[in-house]
Amino acid sequence: MTKKRNFSLLSHRAGAAFLAPAAALVGVFVLLPFFWVIFVSFTNRTLLGKTALSPDFVGLQNYFQLFDPATFFTRGQFGFSLILTTQFVLLSALVGQALLGLLLAWLMQTIPPALKRIVETAVIAAWILPEVVIGFAWFAFLDYDNGTLNMILRGLGLPAGDFLLQQPFWVIVIFNTWRGAAFSMMLFNSAFASIPPSYFQAADVAGASSWQKFRDIGLPLIRGHVVTDLILITMWTFNVFTPFILTNGGPSYRTELLSIYNYRIAFREFDFGKGAAVGVIIMLINLIFALIYLSFGRKKAKAVEE
Amino acid sequence: MASVEFQNVTKTFGTFNAVSDISFKVADGEFICLLGPSGCGKTTSLRMIAGLETPSSGKIMIGPDDVTHLHPKDRQISMVFQDYALYPHMNLADNIAYPLKVRGESVEKRHKRAKEVADVLKIGDLLNRLPSQISGGQQQRTSLARALVYPSRVYLFDEPLSNLDAKLRLEARGFLNHLQRDMGMTAVYVTHDQAEAMALATRIAVMDRGRIVQFAPPIEIYRRPATTFVANFVGNPPMNMIPVEGTIEGERLQLRAHGVLVRDLPISSGIKAALGKGAGLTLGVRPEHLSMGTINDVNMVSGKLFANENMGPEKLVTFERQDGGRVTARIFTDDAVETSENVAFTFDGAHATLFDAEGNRIPADGEMPL
Amino acid sequence: MRLSFPQLLARIGFSALAAIIGILFALPLIWFIFAPFNARAELGIAIPDPWTLQNFLTVFGNGFAMRGLLNSLIQSVGGVILVAAAATLAAYALSRSSIPGKSIVTYVLLLFSSVVSGTAAMVPIFLIVSSVGLMDTHIAVILVFAGGLLPTAMFILRDFIDGIPKTYEESAMVAGASPVQAFFDVALPVIRPGIVVVVVWAFVNIWGSFLIPFILLRSDDLMPSSVAIYSFYSEAGTPIVTLLAAYSLIYSLPVVALYLFVSWKFGFRFFGGIKA
Ligand SMILES: Nc1ncnc2c1ncn2[C@@H]1O[C@H](COP(=O)(O)OP(=O)(O)O)[C@@H](O)[C@H]1O
Ligand SMILES: [Mg+2]
């Protein structure tokens, strides 16, 4: 007897045809770059000159350069950038966005709807507007002579400052917190909304304070969302390029995150081999977070099934 | 219209047999119900007729054709789905006429036909509405209309009434019965509601764990359930089942259990065989066959009053025998029930059903077909 | 419910705190409410006197600026069409066909799409585009965005399609429709809300993005607005604030409009759910 396939809404052949365009695009622009960047990182490929056309295989030389202990911590070098990025992620994502988002989401539960809508609009506007517009807005906001911030400071009798020059790192930390808090807020908002109101009403009847309700009911019930949020905003912040628009990585490399460092090496100094090596390291770090996230997601899916 | 036949059909999901080696034939013009508890394989069987599942082995025939591997669109069948599957973006007219559209009918023709069918189903005034703008009962009728709008060899129904509330369900059931009488359609109708199956089917196939345990007209399923499973599943409340010890006294059979003494049942060869093995029997009596009696009656079941539920024209009296087994009787509301602790009921020996230790019904000698 | 005095106090405190945070978030953007309508706008906040649309006329008269909007539109629309079409087909196949290894494919895609960020892959993307000779073309930007956004778009749509009962297509086929008819007549219209979500999401992403066109384009007349705005204020010495303010506002309008459309149509949680 010939074995016939089980009926399905889409035959194997049609399914393959449906998948083909996406597979081609993802293959060329996602999978291929993944392997190509690894390959290029072992060469001395440049944009111009002889090595642009016939690059040499240089083994791990690019990596040795990145991790050269003599210059590792120097400004404008890989190690400095890596540490800077780590601090940036810790402060602006894990502390800034997550905490502010959590606070906002909790406040949203109790404040009057009209106020809620206004506050949400401001927070979300910071998130959805295109990055160059945001960059320009902050450029104007921080301007030493006329900027809104200094105008307010002077109005309050406080000393004005040229913050982009004096405190560039803290500027991008606050900038990124401001820019991205909306996501955490919305995630936690929907997490809180999924808790049956009767839980909180029961606590109200028992006379719990808002803090007690948050600590004993709200937070434990959204633990899963908190983990999701932390991993996602860590990955995004780690890869973010937007501060470049505000600071160009400067002054004197003080805001040069890995993404910006990578851009400078590859497209300002035209050292593709070294830039690719940076790309590989960024991908490795992404991979770790992605695996954590996926295994966490799977565990959650399994827990739901059981 | 055409017949439908299953020949040794098995359907396996992974290692799980959803349908195990079933064979049966639905004659042309018959309305059969697949009846059984949830998960017993009814939907899977129906979907194999539709072509939406492929049998793992065996053959399915519609009329003279082997359709086992035929695409659903080529089977000339109609199906009404449990969730109705009305297309949310089409109004009722387009929903009902969709099968005609894929058959290449002209717009005027298909809308004319849709209107005809819709009028029969009393949704003719709603043709411009979207499915989301009509009630559940109307949605049900729309999906029925879509199944009736084109000529089919077989009509398939998968619990089409289960999403309706009780009153609408009765109404729709009556309408389906009327339709069947009118059209003489060949239909396979899946349900877990025994009353629905009783009301609609010319024959019922009772399924249990992927197998057909009895395939017979409703009256036979009701009066002569092949197994304790069928007896338990059909009837509301179900048949009372009492494990008993049997002895032969002269020409009569006697049965005993706590609170049970039955002295007047005919003996059959099946009973002799069952008793010969030394195993126990199960006595089955339907609630409506029990009537108020005394402990001195020839066939007597007694116990402590447990519940007395008024159902309008009749009431359900439940009592508990000494070993804790409960028995329910259905009697007229006006029949007095002793308010004293102990009650006794009696029944006509002709209404007793006996099952052997394996749970199979023991037929009476010389039983005539019903 | 009646509030006790301490509860009332707490509620006022919360409202005040929320209002302060809201103001802090709004501060950097308030400037945008005034400057575009002020013919003498500078980087400081000033109420326009008089309110005027003069700046917008300047923008409409600026060829480079208008060209930028057109380029943004070409790249966004091109990318969106490609993403929506390819993602719909692929997600439908992942959801409805019984091709073996579907869940592995999904898992691997999810992994790669989060690992291969634009930041990490800028070098190979540049090299791939230049090796096929597409450097400095719209099509390069469109293809790169399509590839990058596709995995996420596929997940969004697959989730959506998985949530749609198969009985729609099944009933169509039983009624005589071929798989192709069932897809176009029944499945596609039912999936449409999901496609709208993907379209909006992809459009907003491409429209607002900076890095990819910044790397892949050289000619002025291909630059999208994002790169144009950046070069207006970073390279031009003293930026022409009036022009930039109005231009930024125009450039932001589609994003705001789409956001309002989506939150009206699908509720507030959409943007949160979609990036996750
Ligand atoms: N596509 C499938 N994959 C795996 N198991 C299935 C599938 N469809 C049905 N089953 C299983 O087969 C059994 C019979 O299902 P079904 O025919 O739907 O039962 P019924 O309609 O009688 O409730 C159930 O245990 C169900 O879980
Ligand atoms: Mg079923």
mmCIF file of N, CA and C in Angstrom, chain B residues 60 251 285 297 370:
data_model
loop_
_atom_site.group_PDB
_atom_site.id
_atom_site.type_symbol
_atom_site.label_atom_id
_atom_site.label_comp_id
_atom_site.label_asym_id
_atom_site.label_seq_id
_atom_site.Cartn_x
_atom_site.Cartn_y
_atom_site.Cartn_z
ATOM 1 N N ILE B 60 -12.569 4.571 3.501
ATOM 2 C CA ILE B 60 -13.845 5.249 3.660
ATOM 3 C C ILE B 60 -14.494 5.385 2.286
ATOM 4 N N GLU B 251 -37.985 -22.791 38.135
ATOM 5 C CA GLU B 251 -37.933 -22.257 36.788
ATOM 6 C C GLU B 251 -37.674 -20.752 36.769
ATOM 7 N N VAL B 285 -32.249 -1.320 35.853
ATOM 8 C CA VAL B 285 -33.662 -0.929 35.776
ATOM 9 C C VAL B 285 -33.738 0.560 35.505
ATOM 10 N N ASP B 297 -43.210 -6.934 47.850
ATOM 11 C CA ASP B 297 -43.419 -7.134 46.428
ATOM 12 C C ASP B 297 -42.479 -8.207 45.877
ATOM 13 N N LEU B 370 -36.754 -5.552 17.870
ATOM 14 C CA LEU B 370 -37.689 -4.493 18.255
ATOM 15 C C LEU B 370 -38.281 -3.828 17.019
#
